[in-house]
Tab-separated table of C-alpha atoms in Angstrom:
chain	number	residue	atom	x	y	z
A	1	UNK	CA	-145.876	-53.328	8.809
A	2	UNK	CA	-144.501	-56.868	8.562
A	3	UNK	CA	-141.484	-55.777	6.511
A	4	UNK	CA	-140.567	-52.812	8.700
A	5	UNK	CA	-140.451	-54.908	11.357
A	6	UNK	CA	-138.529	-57.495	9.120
A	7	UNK	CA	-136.145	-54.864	8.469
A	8	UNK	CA	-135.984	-53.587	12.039
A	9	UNK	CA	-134.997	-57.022	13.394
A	10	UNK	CA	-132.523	-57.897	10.573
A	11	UNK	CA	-130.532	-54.092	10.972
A	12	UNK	CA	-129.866	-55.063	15.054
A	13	UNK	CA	-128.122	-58.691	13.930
A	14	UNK	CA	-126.290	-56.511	11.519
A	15	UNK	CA	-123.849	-55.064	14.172
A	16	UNK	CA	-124.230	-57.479	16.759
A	17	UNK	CA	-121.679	-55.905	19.464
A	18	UNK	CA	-123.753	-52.356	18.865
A	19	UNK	CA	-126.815	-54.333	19.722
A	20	UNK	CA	-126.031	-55.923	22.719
A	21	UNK	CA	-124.102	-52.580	24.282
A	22	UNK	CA	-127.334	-50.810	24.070
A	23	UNK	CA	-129.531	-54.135	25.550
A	24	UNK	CA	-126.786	-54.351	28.055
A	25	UNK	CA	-127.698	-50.674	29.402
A	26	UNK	CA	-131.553	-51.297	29.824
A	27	UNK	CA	-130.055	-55.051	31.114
A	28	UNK	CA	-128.423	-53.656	33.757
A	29	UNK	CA	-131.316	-50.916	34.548
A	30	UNK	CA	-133.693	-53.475	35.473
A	31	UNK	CA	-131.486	-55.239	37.745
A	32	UNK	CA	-130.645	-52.249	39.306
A	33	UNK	CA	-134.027	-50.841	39.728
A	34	UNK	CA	-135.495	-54.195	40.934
A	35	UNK	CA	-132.318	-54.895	43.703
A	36	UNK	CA	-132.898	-51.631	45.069
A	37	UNK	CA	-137.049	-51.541	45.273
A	38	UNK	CA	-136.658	-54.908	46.875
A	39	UNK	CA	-134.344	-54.143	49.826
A	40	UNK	CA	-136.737	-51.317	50.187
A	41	UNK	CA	-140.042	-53.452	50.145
A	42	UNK	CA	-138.452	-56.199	52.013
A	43	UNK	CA	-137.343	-54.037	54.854
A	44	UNK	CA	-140.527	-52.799	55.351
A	45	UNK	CA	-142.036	-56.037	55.373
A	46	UNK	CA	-139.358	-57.392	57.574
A	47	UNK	CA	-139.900	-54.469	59.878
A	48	UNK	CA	-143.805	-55.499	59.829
A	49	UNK	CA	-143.698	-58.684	60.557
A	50	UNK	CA	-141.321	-58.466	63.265
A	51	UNK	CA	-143.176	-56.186	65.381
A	52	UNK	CA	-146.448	-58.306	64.077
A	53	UNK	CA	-144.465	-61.124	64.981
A	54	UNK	CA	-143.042	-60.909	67.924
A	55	UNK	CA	-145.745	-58.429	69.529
A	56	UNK	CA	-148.921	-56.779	68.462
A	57	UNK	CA	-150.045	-59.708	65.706
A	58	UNK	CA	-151.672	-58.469	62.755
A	59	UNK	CA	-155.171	-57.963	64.831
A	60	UNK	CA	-154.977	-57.955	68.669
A	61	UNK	CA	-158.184	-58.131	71.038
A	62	UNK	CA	-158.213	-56.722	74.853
A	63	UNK	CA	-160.076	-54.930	77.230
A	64	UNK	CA	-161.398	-51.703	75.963
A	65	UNK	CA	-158.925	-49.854	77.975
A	66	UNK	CA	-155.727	-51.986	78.580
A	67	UNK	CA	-153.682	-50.517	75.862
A	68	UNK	CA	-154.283	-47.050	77.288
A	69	UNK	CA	-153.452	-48.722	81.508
A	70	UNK	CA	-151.867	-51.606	80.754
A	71	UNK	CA	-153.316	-52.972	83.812
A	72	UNK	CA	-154.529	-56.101	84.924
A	73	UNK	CA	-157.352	-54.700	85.654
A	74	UNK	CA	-158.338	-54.539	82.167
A	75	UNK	CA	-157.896	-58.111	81.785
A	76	UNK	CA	-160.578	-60.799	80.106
A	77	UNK	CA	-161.878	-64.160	80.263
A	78	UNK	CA	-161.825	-66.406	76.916
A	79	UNK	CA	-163.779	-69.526	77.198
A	80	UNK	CA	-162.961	-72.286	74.731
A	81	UNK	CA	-166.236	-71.811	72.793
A	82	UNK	CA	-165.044	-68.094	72.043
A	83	UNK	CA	-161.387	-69.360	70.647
A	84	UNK	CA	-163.674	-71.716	68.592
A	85	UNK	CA	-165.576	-68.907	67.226
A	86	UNK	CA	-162.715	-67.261	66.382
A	87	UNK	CA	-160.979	-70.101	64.602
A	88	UNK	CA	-163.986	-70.706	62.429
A	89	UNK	CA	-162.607	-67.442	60.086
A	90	UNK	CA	-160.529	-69.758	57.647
A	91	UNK	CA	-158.054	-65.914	57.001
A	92	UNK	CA	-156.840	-66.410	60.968
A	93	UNK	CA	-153.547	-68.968	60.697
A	94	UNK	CA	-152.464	-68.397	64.896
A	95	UNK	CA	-154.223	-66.893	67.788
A	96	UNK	CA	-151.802	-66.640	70.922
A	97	UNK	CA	-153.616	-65.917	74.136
A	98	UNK	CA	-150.934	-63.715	76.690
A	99	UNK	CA	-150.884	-62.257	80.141
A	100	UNK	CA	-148.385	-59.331	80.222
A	101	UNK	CA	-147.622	-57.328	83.251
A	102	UNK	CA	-144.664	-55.110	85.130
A	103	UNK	CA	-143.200	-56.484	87.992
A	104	UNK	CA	-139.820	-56.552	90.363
A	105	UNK	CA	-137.523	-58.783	89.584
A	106	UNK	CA	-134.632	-59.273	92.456
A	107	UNK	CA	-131.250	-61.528	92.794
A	108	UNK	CA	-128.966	-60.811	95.401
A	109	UNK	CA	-128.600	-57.031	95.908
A	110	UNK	CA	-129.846	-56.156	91.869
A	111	UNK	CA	-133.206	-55.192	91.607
A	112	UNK	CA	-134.876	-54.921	87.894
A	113	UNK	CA	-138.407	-52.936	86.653
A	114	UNK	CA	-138.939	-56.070	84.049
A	115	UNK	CA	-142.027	-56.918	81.364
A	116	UNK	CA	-143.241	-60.416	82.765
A	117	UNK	CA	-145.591	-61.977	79.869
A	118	UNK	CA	-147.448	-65.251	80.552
A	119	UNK	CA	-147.079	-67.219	77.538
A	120	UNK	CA	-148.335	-70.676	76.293
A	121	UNK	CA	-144.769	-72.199	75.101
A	122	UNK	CA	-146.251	-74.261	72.270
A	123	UNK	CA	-148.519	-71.783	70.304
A	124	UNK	CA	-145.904	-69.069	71.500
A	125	UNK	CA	-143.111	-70.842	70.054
A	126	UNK	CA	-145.052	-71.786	66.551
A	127	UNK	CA	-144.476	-67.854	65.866
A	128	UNK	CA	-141.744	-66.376	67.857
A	129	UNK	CA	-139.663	-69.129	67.589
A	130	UNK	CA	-138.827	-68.105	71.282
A	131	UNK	CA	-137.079	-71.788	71.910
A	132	UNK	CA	-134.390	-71.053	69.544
A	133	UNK	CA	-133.260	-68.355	71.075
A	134	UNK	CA	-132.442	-70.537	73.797
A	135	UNK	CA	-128.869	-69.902	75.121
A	136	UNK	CA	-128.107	-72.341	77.790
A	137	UNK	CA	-131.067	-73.684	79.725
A	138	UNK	CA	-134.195	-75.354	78.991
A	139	UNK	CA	-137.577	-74.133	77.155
A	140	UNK	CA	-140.539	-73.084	79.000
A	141	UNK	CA	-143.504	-76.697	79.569
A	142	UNK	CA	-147.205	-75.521	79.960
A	143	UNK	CA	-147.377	-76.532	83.638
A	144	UNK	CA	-143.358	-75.237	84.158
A	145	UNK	CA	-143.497	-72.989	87.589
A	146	UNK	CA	-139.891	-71.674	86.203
A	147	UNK	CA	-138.612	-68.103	84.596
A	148	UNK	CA	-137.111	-67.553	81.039
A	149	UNK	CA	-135.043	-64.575	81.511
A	150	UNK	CA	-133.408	-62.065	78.952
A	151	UNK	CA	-129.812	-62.817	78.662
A	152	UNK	CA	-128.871	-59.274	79.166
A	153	UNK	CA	-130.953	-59.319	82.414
A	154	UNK	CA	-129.306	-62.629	83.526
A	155	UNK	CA	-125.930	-60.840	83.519
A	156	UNK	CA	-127.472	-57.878	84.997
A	157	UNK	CA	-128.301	-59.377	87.939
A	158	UNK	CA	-125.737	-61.814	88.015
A	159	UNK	CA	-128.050	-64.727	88.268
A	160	UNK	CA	-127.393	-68.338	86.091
A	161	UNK	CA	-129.856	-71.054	84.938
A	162	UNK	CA	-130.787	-73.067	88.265
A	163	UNK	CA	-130.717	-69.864	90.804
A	164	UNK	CA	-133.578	-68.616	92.084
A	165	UNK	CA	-135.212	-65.240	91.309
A	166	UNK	CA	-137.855	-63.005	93.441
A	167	UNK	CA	-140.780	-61.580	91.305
A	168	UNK	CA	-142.246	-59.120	93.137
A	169	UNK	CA	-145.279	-56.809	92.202
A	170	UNK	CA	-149.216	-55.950	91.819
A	171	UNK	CA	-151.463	-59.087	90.549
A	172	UNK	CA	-155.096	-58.554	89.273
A	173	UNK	CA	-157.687	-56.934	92.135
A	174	UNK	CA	-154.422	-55.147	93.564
A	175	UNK	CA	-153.312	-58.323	95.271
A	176	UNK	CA	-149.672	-58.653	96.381
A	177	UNK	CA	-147.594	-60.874	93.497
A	178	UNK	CA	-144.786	-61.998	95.254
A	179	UNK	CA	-143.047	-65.790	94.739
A	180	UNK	CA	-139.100	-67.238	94.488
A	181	UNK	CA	-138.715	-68.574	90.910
A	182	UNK	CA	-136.029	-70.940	89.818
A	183	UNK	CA	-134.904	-69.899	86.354
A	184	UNK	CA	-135.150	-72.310	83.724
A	185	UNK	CA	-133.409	-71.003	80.561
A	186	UNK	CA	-131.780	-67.828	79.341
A	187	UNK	CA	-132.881	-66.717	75.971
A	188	UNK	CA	-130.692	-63.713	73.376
A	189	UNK	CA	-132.392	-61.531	72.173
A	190	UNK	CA	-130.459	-59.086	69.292
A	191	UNK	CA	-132.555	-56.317	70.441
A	192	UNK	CA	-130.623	-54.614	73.261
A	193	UNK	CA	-134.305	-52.882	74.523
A	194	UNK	CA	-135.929	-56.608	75.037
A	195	UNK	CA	-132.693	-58.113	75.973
A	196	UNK	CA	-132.733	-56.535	79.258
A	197	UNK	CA	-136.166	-56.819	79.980
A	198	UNK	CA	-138.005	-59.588	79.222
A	199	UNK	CA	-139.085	-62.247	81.224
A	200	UNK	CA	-141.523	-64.752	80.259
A	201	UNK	CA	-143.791	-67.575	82.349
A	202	UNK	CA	-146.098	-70.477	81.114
A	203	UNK	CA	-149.558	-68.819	81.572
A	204	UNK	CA	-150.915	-71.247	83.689
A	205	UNK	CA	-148.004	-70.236	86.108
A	206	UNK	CA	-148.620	-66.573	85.473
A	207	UNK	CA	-152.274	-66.303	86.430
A	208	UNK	CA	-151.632	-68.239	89.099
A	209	UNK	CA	-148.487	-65.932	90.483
A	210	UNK	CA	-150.598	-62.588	89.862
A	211	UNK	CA	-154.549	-64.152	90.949
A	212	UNK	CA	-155.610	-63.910	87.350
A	213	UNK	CA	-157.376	-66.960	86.973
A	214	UNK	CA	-158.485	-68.315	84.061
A	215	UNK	CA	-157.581	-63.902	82.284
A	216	UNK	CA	-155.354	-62.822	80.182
A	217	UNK	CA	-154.743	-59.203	78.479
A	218	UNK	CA	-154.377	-59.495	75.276
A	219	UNK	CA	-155.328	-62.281	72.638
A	220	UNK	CA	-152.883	-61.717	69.422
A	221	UNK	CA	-154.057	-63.083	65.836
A	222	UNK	CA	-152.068	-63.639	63.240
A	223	UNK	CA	-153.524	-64.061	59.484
A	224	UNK	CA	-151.789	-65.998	56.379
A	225	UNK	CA	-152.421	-63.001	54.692
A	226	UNK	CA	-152.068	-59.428	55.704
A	227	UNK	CA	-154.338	-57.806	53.036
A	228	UNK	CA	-157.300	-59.360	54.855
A	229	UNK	CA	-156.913	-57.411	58.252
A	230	UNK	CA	-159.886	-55.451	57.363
A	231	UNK	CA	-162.360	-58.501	56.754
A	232	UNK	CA	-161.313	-60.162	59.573
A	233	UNK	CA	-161.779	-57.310	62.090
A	234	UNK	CA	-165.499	-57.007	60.629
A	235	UNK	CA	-165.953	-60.018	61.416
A	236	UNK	CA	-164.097	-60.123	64.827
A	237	UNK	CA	-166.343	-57.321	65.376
A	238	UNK	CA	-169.093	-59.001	65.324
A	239	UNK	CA	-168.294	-61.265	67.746
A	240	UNK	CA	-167.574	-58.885	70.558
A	241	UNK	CA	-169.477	-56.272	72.951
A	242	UNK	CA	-168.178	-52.648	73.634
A	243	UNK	CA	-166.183	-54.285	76.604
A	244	UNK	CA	-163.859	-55.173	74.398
A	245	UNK	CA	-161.012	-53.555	72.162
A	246	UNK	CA	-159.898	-54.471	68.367
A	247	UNK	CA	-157.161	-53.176	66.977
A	248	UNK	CA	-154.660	-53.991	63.553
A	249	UNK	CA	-151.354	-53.368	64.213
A	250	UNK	CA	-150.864	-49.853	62.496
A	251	UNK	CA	-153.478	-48.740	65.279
A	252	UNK	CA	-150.936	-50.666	67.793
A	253	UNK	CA	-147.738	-49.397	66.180
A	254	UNK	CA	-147.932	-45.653	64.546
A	255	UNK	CA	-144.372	-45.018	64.873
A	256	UNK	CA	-143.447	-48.076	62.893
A	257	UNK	CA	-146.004	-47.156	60.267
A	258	UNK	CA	-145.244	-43.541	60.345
A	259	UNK	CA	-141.424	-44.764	59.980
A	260	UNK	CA	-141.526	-46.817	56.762
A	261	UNK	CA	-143.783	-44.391	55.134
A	262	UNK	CA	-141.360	-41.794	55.864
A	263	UNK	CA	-138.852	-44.132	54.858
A	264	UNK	CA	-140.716	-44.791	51.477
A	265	UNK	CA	-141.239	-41.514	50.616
A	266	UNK	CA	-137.622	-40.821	50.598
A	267	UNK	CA	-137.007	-44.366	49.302
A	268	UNK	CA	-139.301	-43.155	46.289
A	269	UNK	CA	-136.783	-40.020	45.737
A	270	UNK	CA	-133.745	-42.114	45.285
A	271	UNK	CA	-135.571	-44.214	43.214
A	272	UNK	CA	-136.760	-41.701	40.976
A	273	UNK	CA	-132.596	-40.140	40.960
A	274	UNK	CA	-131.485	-43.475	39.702
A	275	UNK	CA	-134.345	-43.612	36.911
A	276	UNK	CA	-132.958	-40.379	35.938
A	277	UNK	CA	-129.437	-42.269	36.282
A	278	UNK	CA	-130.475	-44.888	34.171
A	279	UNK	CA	-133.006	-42.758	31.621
A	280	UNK	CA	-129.101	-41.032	30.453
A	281	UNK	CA	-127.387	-44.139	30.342
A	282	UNK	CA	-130.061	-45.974	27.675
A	283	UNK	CA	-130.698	-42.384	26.208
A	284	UNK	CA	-126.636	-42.131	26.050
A	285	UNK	CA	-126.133	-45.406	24.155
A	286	UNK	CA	-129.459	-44.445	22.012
A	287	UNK	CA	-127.450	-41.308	20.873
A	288	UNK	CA	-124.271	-43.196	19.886
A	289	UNK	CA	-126.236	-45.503	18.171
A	290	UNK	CA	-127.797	-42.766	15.951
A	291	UNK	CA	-124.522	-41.357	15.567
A	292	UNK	CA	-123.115	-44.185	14.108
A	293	UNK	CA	-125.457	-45.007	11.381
A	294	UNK	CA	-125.542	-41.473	10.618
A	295	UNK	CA	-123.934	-41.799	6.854
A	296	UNK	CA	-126.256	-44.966	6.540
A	297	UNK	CA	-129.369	-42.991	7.187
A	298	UNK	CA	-128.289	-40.409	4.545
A	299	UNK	CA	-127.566	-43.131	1.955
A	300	UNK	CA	-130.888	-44.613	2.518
A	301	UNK	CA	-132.761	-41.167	1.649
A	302	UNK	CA	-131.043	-40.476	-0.921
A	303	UNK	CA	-131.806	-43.707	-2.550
A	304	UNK	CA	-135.554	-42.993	-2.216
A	305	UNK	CA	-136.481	-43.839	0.997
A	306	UNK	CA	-139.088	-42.045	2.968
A	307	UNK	CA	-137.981	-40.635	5.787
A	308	UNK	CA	-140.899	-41.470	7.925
A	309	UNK	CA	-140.504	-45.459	6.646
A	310	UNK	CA	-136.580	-44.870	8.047
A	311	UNK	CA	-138.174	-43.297	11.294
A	312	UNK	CA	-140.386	-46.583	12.053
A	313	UNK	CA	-137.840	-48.758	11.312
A	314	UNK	CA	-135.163	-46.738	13.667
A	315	UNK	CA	-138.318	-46.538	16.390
A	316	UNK	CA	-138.852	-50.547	15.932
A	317	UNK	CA	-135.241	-50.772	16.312
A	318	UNK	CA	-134.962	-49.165	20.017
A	319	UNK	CA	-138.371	-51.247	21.290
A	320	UNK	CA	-136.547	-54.890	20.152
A	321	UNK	CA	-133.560	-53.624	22.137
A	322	UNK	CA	-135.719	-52.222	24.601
A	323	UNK	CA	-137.830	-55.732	24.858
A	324	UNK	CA	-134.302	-57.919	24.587
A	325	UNK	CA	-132.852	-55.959	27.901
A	326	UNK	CA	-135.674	-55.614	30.091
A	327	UNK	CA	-136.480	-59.486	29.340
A	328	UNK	CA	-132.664	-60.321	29.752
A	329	UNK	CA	-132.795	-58.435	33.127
A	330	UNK	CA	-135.940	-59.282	34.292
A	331	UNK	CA	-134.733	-63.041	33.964
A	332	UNK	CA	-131.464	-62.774	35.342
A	333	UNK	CA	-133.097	-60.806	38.343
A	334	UNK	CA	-134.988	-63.661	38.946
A	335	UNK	CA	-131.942	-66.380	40.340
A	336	UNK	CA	-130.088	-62.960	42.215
A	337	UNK	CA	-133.660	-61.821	43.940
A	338	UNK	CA	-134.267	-65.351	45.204
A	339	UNK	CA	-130.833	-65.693	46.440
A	340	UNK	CA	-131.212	-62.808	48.863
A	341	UNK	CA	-133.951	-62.842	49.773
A	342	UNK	CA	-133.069	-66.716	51.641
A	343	UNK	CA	-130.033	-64.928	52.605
A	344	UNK	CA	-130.003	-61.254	53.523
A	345	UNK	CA	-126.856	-59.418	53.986
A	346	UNK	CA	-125.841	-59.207	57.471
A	347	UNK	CA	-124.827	-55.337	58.834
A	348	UNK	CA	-121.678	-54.909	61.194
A	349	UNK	CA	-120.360	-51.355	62.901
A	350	UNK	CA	-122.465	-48.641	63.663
A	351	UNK	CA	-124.525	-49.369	61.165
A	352	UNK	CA	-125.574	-52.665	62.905
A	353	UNK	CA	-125.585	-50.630	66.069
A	354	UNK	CA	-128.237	-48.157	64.929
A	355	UNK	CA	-130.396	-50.470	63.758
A	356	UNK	CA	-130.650	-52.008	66.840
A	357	UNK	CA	-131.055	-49.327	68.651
A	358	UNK	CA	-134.932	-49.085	66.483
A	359	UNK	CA	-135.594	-52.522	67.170
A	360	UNK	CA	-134.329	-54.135	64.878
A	361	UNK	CA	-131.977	-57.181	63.527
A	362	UNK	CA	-128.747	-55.791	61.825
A	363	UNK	CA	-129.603	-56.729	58.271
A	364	UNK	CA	-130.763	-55.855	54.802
A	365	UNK	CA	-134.092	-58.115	53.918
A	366	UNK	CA	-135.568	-58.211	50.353
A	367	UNK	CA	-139.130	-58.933	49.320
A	368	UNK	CA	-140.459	-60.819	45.533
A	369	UNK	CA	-143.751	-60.396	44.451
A	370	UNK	CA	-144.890	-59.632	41.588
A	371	UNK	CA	-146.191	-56.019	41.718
A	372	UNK	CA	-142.775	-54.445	42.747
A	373	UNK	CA	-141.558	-56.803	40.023
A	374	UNK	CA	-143.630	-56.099	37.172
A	375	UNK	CA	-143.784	-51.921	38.225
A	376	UNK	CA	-140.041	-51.733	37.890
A	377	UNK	CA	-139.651	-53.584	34.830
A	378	UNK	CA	-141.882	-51.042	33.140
A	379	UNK	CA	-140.921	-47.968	33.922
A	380	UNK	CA	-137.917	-49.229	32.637
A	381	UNK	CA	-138.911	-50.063	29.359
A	382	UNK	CA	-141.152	-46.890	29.366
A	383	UNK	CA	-137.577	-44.915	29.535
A	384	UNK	CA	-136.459	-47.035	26.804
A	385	UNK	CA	-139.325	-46.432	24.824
A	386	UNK	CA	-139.661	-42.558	25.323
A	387	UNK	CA	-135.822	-42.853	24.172
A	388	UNK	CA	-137.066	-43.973	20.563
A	389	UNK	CA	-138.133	-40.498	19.950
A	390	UNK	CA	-134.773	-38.920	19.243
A	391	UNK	CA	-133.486	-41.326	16.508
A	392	UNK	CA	-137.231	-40.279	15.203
A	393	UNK	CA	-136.575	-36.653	15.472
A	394	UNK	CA	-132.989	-36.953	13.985
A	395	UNK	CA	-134.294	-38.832	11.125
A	396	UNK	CA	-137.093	-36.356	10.194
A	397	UNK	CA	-134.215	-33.316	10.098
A	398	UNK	CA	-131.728	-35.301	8.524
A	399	UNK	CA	-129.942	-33.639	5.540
A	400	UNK	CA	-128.912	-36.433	3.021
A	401	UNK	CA	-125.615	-34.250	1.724
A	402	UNK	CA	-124.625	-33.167	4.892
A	403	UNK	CA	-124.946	-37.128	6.425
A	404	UNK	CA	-123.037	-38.183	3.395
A	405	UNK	CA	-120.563	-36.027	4.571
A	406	UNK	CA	-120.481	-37.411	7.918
């Protein structure tokens, strides 16, 4: 076996510019294959941890029926001792404690239905990153009696950093919520939807304005890894009576899951049109290779060689190249995988504008990990392989006088 594969290794050098056409075909595959599964994968992680981000949180704990009312009604009390509890699960990297509500929001003669959310600016900040998206203004302090408001809903009602805002609306117990609120910065949001909505307050401020001492609605917890959602809410579980509610975020968000798996599924069909793509193109330069050597093959029976000995050596042939491309591409992919995924493509047009429109930033993320990495690479060389089989089956019907005849 040693010789053949001797042999196999010597006849690529022997044409060096017929070798590296056919490497260059499976080279190219795995790039190919490995650019596009990673846009895919990294959208979909993008589109996770956006929403987890900047929302639900991987896990989220409330009242059992707030995410049904959304009322204040439905609000709880977290004492430090239960934060501490929760902390002591070494899976949980942030837990960010909010109070989110409706209210009126009023300047001058404009009047706005807007989502007020009681935030703690530190710990909100650490995952948001709600400061930098600071236009003009100043950031939220934990004892700040001021309003962040949406830039869109600053130039909907006409109102600058420094004037004065009514919030008006229903605080816990049905109490009246009404107080004039300086605002204090004016953040951008990309998202059109939140742009013109959002308001935010320090929490202390917050329970204060709507008599929800000491409550909030929703505690959010974010993990450093996602695969461990179901561990964690055993154990979250644990901690908690029936009075309270805990959810992952594909219970929070089933049109974002329902979305990407659509999305995958027909992600999976173009992928599986440009294996088919690629499976011609190395089974295309596999065929002109054969061609080629055809008057060489006949030569080589005719001089006593068994055709099953030609057959390995041929088959030995096509894995080398096989091996040389997808390790060529897989390497080169490296450098171009890294690159975007630190810098992913920005969209413009109605492209951008669509996008948007789902809640979204305009651009094309990628993802690298390894199992998308190592998946593509061999089904690949699987294609490559499988390719082997014709020079095999051309070998065993060759006719040495008609190949010596070209």
């Amino acid at each position: 076996m040693i010789t053949y594969i001797k042999l196999a290794w010597r006849n690529l050098w022997r044409n060096k510019k017929r070798t590296l056409i056919a490497a260059s075909s499976v080279f190219f595959a795995v790039i190919l294959s490995l650019i596009m599964r990673s846009m895919q994968k990294g959208y979909y992680d993008y589109m996770i941890d956006s929403s987890v981000r900047l929302y639900t949180g991987h896990i989220q704990i409330h009242g059992k029926d707030f995410w049904e009312k959304r009322s204040l009604e439905e609000s709880m009390i977290f004492d430090e001792s239960t934060i501490n509890k929760i902390k002591q699960n070494k899976s949980i990297s942030n837990i960010i404690p909010r109070l989110e509500t409706y209210s009126l929001i009023s300047f001058g003669k404009v009047s706005r239905v807007v989502q007020v959310t009681g935030i703690e600016p530190d710990l909100e900040n650490e995952v948001t990153k709600l400061k930098g998206k600071i236009v003009e203004g100043n950031y939220l302090g934990e004892n700040s009696n001021g309003i962040l408001i949406a830039e869109g809903l600053a130039k909907l009602l006409n109102a600058n950093v420094g004037d004065s805002v009514i919030l008006y609306g229903q605080g816990y117990h049905g109490i009246t919520a009404a107080a004039i609120v300086p605002v204090v910065g004016i953040v951008r949001f990309t998202i059109p939807e939140q742009n013109k909505t959002f308001t935010y307050l320090s929490l202390n401020f917050a329970q204060e304005h709507f008599s929800a001492y000491d409550r909030i609605t929703s505690l959010s917890i974010l993990l450093k890894d996602a695969t461990e959602i179901e561990s964690v809410k055993s154990f979250l579980k644990n901690l908690f009576d029936d009075t309270h509610e805990i959810m992952d975020w594909t219970e929070l968000s089933p049109e974002l899951v329902q979305s990407i798996q659509i999305d995958n599924a027909s992600g999976i069909i173009m992928l599986g049109i440009l294996y088919v793509v690629i499976a011609f193109g190395i089974f295309g330069t596999i065929v002109m290779m054969t061609a080629e050597r055809v008057k060489e093959f006949g030569i080589l029976v005719s001089i006593g060689m068994k055709k099953w000995k030609l057959a390995v050596v041929t088959t030995l042939e096509t894995i080398f190249i096989s091996f040389i491309g997808v390790a060529a591409g897989a390497l080169a992919s490296i450098p171009i995988l890294l690159y975007l995924v630190d810098h992913p493509i920005p969209l413009t047009g109605e492209t951008a504008e669509a996008i948007l429109e789902w809640g979204f930033d305009p651009i094309i993320p990628f993802a690298f990990y390894s199992g998308m990495y190592f998946a593509q690479i061999w089904t690949v060389l699987a294609i490559a392989v499988l390719s082997a089989f014709y020079p095999f089956n051309f070998i065993r019907k060759l006719k040495p006088s008609a190949a010596l005849r070209g």
